Coordinates of C-alpha atoms and ligand atoms in Angstrom, one line a residue:
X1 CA 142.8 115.6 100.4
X2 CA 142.7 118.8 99.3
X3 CA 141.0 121.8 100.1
X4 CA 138.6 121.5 97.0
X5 CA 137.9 118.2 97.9
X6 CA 137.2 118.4 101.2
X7 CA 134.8 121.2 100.6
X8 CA 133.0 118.9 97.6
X9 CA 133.6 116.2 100.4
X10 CA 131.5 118.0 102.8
X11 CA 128.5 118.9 100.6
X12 CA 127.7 114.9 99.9
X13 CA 124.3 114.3 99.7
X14 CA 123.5 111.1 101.7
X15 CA 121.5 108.6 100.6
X16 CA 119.6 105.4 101.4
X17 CA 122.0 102.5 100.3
X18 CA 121.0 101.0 96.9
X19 CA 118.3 97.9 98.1
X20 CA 117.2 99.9 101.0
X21 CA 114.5 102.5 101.1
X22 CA 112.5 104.9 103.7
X23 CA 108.6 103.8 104.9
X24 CA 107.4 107.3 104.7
X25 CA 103.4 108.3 105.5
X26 CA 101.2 107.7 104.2
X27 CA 102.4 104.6 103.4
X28 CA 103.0 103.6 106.7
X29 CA 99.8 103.6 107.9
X30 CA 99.1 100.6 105.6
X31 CA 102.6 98.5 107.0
X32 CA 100.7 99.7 110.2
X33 CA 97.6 98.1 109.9
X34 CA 98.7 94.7 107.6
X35 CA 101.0 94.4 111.2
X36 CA 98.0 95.0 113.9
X37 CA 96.1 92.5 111.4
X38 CA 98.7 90.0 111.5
X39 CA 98.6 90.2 114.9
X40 CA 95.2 89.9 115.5
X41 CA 94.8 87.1 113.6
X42 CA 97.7 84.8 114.5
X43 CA 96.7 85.6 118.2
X44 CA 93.2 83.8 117.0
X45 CA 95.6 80.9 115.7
X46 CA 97.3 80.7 119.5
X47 CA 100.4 82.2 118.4
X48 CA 102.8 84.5 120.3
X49 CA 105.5 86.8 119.2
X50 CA 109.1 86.4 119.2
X51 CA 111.7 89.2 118.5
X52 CA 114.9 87.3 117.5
X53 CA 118.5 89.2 117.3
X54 CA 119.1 91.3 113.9
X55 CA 122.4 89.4 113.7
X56 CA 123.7 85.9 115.3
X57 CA 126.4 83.9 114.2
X58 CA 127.3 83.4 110.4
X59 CA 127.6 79.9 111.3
X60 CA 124.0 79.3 112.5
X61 CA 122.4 80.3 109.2
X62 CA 125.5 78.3 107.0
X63 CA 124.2 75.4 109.0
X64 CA 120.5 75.9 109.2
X65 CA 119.8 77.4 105.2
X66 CA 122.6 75.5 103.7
X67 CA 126.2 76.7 102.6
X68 CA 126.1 76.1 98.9
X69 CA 122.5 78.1 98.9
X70 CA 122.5 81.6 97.2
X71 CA 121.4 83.3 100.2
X72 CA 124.4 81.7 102.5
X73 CA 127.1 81.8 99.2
X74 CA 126.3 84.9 98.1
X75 CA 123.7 87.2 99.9
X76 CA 124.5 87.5 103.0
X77 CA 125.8 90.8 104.8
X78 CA 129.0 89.1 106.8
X79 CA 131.5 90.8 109.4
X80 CA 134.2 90.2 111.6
X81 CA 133.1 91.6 115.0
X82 CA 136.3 93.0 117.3
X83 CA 136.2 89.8 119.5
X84 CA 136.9 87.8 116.0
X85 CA 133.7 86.0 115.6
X86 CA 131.9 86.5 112.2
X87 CA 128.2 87.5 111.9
X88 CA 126.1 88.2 109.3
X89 CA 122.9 90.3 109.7
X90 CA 119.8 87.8 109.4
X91 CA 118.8 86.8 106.3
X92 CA 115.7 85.1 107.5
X93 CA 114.4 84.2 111.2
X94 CA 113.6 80.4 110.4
X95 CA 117.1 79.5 112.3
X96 CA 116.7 81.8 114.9
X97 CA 113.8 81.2 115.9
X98 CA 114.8 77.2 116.1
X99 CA 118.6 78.6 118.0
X100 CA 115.8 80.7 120.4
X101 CA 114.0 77.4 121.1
X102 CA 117.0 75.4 122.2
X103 CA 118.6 77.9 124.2
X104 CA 115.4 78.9 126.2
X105 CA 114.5 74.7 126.7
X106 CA 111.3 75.6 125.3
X107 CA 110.9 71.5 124.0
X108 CA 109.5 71.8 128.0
X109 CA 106.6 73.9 127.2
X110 CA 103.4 72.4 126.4
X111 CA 104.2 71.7 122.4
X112 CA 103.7 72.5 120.0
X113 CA 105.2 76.1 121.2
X114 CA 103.6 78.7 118.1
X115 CA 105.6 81.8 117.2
X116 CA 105.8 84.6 114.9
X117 CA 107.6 87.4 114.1
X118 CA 107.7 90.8 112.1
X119 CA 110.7 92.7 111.1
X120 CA 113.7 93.3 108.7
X121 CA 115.5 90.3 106.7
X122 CA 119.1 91.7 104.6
X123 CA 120.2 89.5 101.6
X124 CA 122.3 91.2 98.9
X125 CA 120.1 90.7 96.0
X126 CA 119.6 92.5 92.6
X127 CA 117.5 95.5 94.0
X128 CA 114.2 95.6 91.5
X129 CA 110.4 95.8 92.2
X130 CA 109.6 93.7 95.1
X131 CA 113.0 92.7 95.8
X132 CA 115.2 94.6 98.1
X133 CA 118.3 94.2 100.0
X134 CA 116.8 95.3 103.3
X135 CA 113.4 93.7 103.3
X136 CA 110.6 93.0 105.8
X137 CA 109.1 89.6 106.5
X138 CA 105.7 88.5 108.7
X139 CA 106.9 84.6 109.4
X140 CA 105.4 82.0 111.6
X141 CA 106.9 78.9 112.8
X142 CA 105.4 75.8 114.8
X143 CA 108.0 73.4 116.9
X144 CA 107.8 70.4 118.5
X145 CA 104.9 68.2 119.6
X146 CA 103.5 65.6 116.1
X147 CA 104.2 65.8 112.4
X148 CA 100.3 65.8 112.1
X149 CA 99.1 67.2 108.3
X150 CA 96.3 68.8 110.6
X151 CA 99.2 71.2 111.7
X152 CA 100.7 71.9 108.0
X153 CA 97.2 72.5 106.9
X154 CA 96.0 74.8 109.6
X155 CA 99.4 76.6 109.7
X156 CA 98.8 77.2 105.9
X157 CA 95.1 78.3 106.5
X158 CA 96.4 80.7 108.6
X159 CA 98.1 82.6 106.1
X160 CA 95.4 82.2 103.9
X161 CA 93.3 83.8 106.5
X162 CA 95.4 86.5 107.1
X163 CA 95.3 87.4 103.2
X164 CA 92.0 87.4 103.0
X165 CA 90.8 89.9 106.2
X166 CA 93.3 92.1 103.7
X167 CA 91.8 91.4 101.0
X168 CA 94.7 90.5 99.2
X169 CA 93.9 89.9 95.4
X170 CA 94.6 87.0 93.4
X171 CA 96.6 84.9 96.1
X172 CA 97.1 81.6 94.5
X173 CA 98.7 78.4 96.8
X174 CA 100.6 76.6 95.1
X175 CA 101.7 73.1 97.4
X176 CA 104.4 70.5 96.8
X177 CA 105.9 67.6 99.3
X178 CA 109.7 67.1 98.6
X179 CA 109.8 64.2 100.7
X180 CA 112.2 63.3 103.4
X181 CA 116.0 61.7 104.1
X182 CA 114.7 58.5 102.7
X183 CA 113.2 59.1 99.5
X184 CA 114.7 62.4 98.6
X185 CA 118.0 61.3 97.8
X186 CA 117.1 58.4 95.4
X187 CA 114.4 61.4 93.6
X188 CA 117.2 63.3 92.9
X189 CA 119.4 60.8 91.4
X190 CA 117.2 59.7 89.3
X191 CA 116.5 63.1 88.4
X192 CA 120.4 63.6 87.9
X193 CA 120.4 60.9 85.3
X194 CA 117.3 61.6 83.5
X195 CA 118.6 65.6 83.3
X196 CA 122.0 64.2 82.4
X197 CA 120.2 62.9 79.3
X198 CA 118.8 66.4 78.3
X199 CA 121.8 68.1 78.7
X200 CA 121.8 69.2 75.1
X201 CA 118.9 70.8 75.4
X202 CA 119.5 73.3 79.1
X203 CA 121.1 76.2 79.2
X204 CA 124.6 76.9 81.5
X205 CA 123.1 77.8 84.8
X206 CA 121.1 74.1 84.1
X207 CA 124.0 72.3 83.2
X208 CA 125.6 73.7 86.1
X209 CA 122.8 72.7 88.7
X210 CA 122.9 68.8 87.0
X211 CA 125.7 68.7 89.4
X212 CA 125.5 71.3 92.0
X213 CA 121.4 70.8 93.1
X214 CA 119.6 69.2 90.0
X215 CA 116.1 70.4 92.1
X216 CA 116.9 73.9 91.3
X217 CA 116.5 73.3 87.4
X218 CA 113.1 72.5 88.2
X219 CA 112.8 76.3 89.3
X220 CA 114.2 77.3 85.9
X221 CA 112.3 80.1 84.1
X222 CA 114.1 80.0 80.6
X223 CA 111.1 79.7 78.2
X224 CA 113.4 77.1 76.2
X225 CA 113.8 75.1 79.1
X226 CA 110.1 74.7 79.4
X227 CA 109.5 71.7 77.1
X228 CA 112.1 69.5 78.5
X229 CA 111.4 70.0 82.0
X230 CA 107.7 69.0 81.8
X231 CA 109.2 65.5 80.7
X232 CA 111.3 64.9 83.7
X233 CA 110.1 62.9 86.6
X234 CA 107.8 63.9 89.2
X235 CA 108.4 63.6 92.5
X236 CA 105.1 62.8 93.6
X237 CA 105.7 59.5 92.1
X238 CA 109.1 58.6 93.7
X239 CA 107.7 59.6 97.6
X240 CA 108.3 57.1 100.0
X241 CA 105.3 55.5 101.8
X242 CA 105.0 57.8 104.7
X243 CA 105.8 61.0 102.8
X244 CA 103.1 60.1 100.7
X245 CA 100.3 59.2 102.7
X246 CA 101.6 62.5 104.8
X247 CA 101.0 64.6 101.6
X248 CA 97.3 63.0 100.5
X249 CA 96.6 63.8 104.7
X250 CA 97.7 67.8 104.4
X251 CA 95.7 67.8 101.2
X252 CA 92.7 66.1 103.0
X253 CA 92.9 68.7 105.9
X254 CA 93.3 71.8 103.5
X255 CA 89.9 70.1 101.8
X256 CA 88.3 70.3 105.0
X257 CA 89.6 73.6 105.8
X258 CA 88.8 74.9 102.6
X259 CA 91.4 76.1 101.5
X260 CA 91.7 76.0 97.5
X261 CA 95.5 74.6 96.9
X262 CA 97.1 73.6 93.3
X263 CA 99.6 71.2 93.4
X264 CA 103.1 72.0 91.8
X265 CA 105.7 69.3 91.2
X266 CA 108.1 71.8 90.0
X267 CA 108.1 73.2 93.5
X268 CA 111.3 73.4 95.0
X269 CA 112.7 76.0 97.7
X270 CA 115.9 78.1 97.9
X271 CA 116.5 76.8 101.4
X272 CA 117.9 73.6 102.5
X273 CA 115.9 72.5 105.9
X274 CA 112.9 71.9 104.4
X275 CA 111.4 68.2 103.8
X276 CA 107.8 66.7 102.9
X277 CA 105.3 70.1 102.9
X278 CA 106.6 73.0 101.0
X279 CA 104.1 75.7 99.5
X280 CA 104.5 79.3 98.2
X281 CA 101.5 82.1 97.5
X282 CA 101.4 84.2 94.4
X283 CA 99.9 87.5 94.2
X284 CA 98.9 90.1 91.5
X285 CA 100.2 93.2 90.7
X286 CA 103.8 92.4 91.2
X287 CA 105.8 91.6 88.1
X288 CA 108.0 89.1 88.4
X289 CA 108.5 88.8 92.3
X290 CA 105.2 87.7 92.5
X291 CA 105.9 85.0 95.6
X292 CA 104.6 86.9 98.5
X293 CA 105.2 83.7 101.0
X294 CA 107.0 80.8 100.8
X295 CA 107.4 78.1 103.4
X296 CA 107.7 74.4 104.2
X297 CA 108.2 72.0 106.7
X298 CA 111.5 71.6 108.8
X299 CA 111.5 68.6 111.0
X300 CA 115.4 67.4 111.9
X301 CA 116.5 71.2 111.5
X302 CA 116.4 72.1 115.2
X303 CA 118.4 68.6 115.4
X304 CA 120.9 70.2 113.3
X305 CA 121.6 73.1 115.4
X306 CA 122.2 71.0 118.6
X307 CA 119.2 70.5 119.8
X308 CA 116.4 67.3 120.4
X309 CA 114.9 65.7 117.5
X310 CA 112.1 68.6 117.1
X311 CA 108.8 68.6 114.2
X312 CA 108.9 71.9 112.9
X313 CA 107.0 73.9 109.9
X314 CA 106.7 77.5 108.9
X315 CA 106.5 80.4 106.4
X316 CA 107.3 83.6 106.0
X317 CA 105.6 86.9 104.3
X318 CA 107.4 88.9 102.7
X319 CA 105.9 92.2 103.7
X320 CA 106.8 94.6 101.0
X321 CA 105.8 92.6 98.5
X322 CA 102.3 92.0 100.5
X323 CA 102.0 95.9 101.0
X324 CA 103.0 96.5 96.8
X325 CA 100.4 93.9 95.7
X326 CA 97.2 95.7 98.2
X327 CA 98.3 99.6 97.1
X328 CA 98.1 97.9 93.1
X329 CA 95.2 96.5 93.5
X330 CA 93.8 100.0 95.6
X331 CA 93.1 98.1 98.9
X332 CA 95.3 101.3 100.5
X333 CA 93.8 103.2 103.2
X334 CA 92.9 106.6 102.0
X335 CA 95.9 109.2 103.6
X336 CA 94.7 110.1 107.5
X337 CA 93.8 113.9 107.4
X338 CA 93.3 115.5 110.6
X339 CA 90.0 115.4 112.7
X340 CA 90.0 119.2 113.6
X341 CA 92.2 122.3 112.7
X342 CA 92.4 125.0 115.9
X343 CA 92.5 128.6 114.3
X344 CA 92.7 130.2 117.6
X345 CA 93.7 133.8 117.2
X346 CA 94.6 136.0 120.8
X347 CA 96.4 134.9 124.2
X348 CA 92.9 133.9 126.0
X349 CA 92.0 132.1 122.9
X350 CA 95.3 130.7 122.8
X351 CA 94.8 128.7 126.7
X352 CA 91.8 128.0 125.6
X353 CA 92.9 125.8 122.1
X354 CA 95.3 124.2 124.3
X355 CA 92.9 123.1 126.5
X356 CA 90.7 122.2 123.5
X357 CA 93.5 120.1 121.9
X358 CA 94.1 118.1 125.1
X359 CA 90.6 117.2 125.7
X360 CA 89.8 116.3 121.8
X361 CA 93.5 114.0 121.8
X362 CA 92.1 112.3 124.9
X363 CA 89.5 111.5 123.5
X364 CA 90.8 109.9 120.3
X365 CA 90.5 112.9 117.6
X366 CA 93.2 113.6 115.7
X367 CA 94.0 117.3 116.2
X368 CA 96.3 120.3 114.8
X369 CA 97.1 123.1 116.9
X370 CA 99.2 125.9 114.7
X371 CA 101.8 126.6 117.7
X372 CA 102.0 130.3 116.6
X373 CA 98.7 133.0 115.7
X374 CA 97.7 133.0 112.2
X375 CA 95.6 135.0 110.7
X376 CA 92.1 133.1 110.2
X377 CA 92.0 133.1 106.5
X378 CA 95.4 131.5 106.2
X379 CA 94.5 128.9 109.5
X380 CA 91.4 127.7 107.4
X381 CA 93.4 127.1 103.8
X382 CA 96.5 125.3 106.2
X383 CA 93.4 122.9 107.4
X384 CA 92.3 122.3 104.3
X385 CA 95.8 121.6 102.9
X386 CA 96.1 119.2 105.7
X387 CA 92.8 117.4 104.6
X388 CA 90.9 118.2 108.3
X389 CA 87.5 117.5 108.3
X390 CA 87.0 120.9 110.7
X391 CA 87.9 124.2 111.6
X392 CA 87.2 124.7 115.4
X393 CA 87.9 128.8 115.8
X394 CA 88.6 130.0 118.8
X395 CA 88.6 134.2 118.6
X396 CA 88.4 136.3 121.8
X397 CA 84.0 136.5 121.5
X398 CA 84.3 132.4 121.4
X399 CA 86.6 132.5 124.3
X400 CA 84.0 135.2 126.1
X401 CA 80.6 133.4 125.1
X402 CA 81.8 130.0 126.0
X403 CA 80.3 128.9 122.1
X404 CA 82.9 128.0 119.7
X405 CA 82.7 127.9 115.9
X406 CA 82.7 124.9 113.8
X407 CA 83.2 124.9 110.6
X408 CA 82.8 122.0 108.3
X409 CA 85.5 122.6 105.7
X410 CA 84.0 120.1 103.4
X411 CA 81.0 122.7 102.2
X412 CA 82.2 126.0 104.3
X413 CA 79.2 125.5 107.0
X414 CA 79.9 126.6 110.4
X415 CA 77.7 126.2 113.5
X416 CA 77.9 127.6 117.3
X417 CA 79.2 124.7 119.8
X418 CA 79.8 124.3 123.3
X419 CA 82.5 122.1 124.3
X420 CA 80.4 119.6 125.6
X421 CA 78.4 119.7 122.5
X422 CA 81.8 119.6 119.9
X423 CA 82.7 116.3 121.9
X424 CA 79.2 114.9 121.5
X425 CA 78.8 116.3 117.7
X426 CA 82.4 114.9 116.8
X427 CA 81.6 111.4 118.8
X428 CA 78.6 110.7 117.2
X429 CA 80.3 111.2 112.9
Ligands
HAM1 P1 111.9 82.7 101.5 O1 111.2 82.0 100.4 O2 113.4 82.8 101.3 O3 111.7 81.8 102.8 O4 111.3 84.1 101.8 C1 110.0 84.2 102.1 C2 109.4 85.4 101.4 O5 110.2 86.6 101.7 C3 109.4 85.4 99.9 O6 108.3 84.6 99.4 C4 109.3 86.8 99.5 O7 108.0 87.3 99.6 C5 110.1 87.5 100.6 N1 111.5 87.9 100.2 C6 112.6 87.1 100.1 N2 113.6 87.8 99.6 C7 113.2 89.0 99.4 C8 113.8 90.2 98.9 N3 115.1 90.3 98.6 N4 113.0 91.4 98.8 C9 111.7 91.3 99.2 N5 111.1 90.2 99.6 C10 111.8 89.1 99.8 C11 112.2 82.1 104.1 O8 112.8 83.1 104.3 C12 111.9 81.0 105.1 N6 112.5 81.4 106.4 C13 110.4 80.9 105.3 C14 110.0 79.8 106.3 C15 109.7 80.1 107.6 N7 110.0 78.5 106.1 C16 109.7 77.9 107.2 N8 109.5 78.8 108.1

């Protein structure tokens, strides 16, 4: 290299890799509280949280998603680790969280053992609004015990639940069953020949899928496609028995449950483990990533992995998309100013803010203490910059008197205050 460019070399700017982004405040104040209330309310739901690996075997989610599935074939961040095995970074937690109940025997808990999780999924996707290559997701999964629609309903009102304590806008459910090993099979056949029939009238990436996974045409967005698809069959009509008497139950419990529901035949999911329930929420304000959760049932996929023959169903949130849809739609906290600004001016004033600062953090307030003297003039336009509600300054005749000054920077009052008083005063806003 030469000189030149090892000088241009050294004066890279670095930045975040394209489909990954920095969570900067405000903002994170609102990924803050849309976590605590996920929390809070899938603790009501009897659910506890799991923190699975950010990377596990390549061959775990190959097995679990499917290998001819976009996010195993093509999205997934893959390496050689020294000791030769090959890993890819987690492109959803669905499989883990099934690997996690194998290896920790959990089929010998009381079952059905709830669990959720919250952190980053990476596929390598085409970065645009609401789709990212590092992503977040809030997912839920329930293992073992029955197949009961009771379950699939009240993991679904769950979500639903969650949405609306945010106050999430617009969230529409949209519910499908795809049936099972059974009936699945002889659906898509049937859908093969009927699609092979309409050939003419698809586009490639159809054609292609006639042969490769004729489900996913059903997922095709192509206006010109729209007109033949609405003629193909439903699969609905083709469920078996028990997958459809399973589907009119989960139907009947999200009746009870309340929860509004429309059904969508044209419902099919990117991932391969589902079977019978699979349902996905919409929301507003995002374009055309509008699915904020998708999710589905999984029995036979913990099976698949090595394990006992386990009931399983699920979803997961994806969290940015969640947080775009409640700033659009101005459900965003207001940015946090601080409680109270400390213009303390002098070294006995100076111990004294100190001490002021510890006691009004213990107690909760939200405090700035300027770590060098200012003048007061510039301490009381730094609060205001700051958005602090008050000014507590703390000058040598405060210090002496034992009665600080408050000042309300909202409309310039100020008022004398001991420091029993400021704690009452503040406590009582
Ligand atoms: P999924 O539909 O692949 O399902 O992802 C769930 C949600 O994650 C999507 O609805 C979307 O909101 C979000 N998401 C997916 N990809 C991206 C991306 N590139 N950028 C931003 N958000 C994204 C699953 O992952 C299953 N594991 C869900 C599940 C759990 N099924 C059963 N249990």
């Amino acid at each position: 290299m030469s000189e030149g460019a090892a000088k241009k070399e050294d004066r890279r700017k670095f930045q975040a890799i394209k489909g990954t982004r920095d969570l900067l405040p405000p903002e994170t104040a609102l990924w803050n509280r849309v976590e605590q209330t996920a929390h809070a309310v899938f603790a009501t739901f009897g659910f506890g949280e799991i923190r699975v690996p950010i990377f596990e075997p390549t061959e775990l989610f190959a097995r679990a998603v499917g290998g001819d599935t976009d996010i195993v074939s093509k999205e997934m961040y893959t390496f050689e680790d020294r000791d030769e095995t090959t890993v890819s970074l987690r492109p959803e937690a669905t499989a883990s969280v099934c690997r996690a109940y194998i290896e920790h025997g959990m089929q010998a808990l009381p079952q059905p053992v709830k669990l959720y999780y919250i952190g980053p999924m990476f596929r390598r996707e085409r970065p645009q609004k609401g789709r990212y290559r590092q992503f977040y997701q809030i997912g839920a999964e329930v293992l073992g015990g029955s197949d009961a629609p009771a379950i699939d309903a009240e993991v679904i009102e769950m979500v639903m639940t969650f949405f609306d304590r945010l106050e999430l806008q617009g969230a529409q459910l949209d519910l499908n069953s795809i049936g099972c090993r059974e009936c699945r099979p002889k659906y898509v056949e049937l859908l093969r020949a009927e699609l092979l029939k309409v050939k003419d009238k698809l586009g490639p990436d159809s054609q292609r899928r006639i042969e490769t996974n004729p489900l996913r045409v059903l997922d095709s967005k192509l206006d010109s496609e729209q007109g033949t698809i609405a003629t193909l069959p439903r699969i609905a009509d083709h469920l078996c028995e028990d997958c459809a008497k399973h589907y009119a139950e989960v139907k009947h419990q999200l009746q009870l449950r309340g929860v509004m529901y429309r059904e969508n035949w044209r419902l099919v999911r990117g991932l391969d483990y589902y079977m019978r329930t699979t349902f996905e929420i919409t929301a507003e304000g995002l374009g055309s990533q509008n699915a904020v959760c998708g999710g589905g049932r999984y029995d036979g996929l913990v099976e698949l992995l090595s394990g006992p023959p386990t009931k399983g169903i699920g979803f997961a949130i994806g969290e940015d998309r969640l947080i775009l849809s409640l700033q659009e739609s101005g459900k965003a906290p207001a940015p946090q100013g601080r409680d109270v600004y400390i213009a303390w001016m002098g070294e006995r004033a100076h111990a004294t803010a100190v001490r002021a600062a510890k006691d009004l953090r213990k107690a909760g307030f939200s405090v700035e203490l300027p770590p060098v003297e200012q003048k007061f003039g510039k301490a009381i336009g730094q609060a205001d910059k700051l958005g602090a509600r008050f000014a507590l300054i703390l000058g040598d005749n405060e210090v002496a008197s034992g009665e600080w000054t408050l000042k309300t920077l909202a409309d310039g009052s100020q008022q004398r205050v001991t420091e029993p008083q400021l704690l009452d005063f503040l406590r009582k806003l």
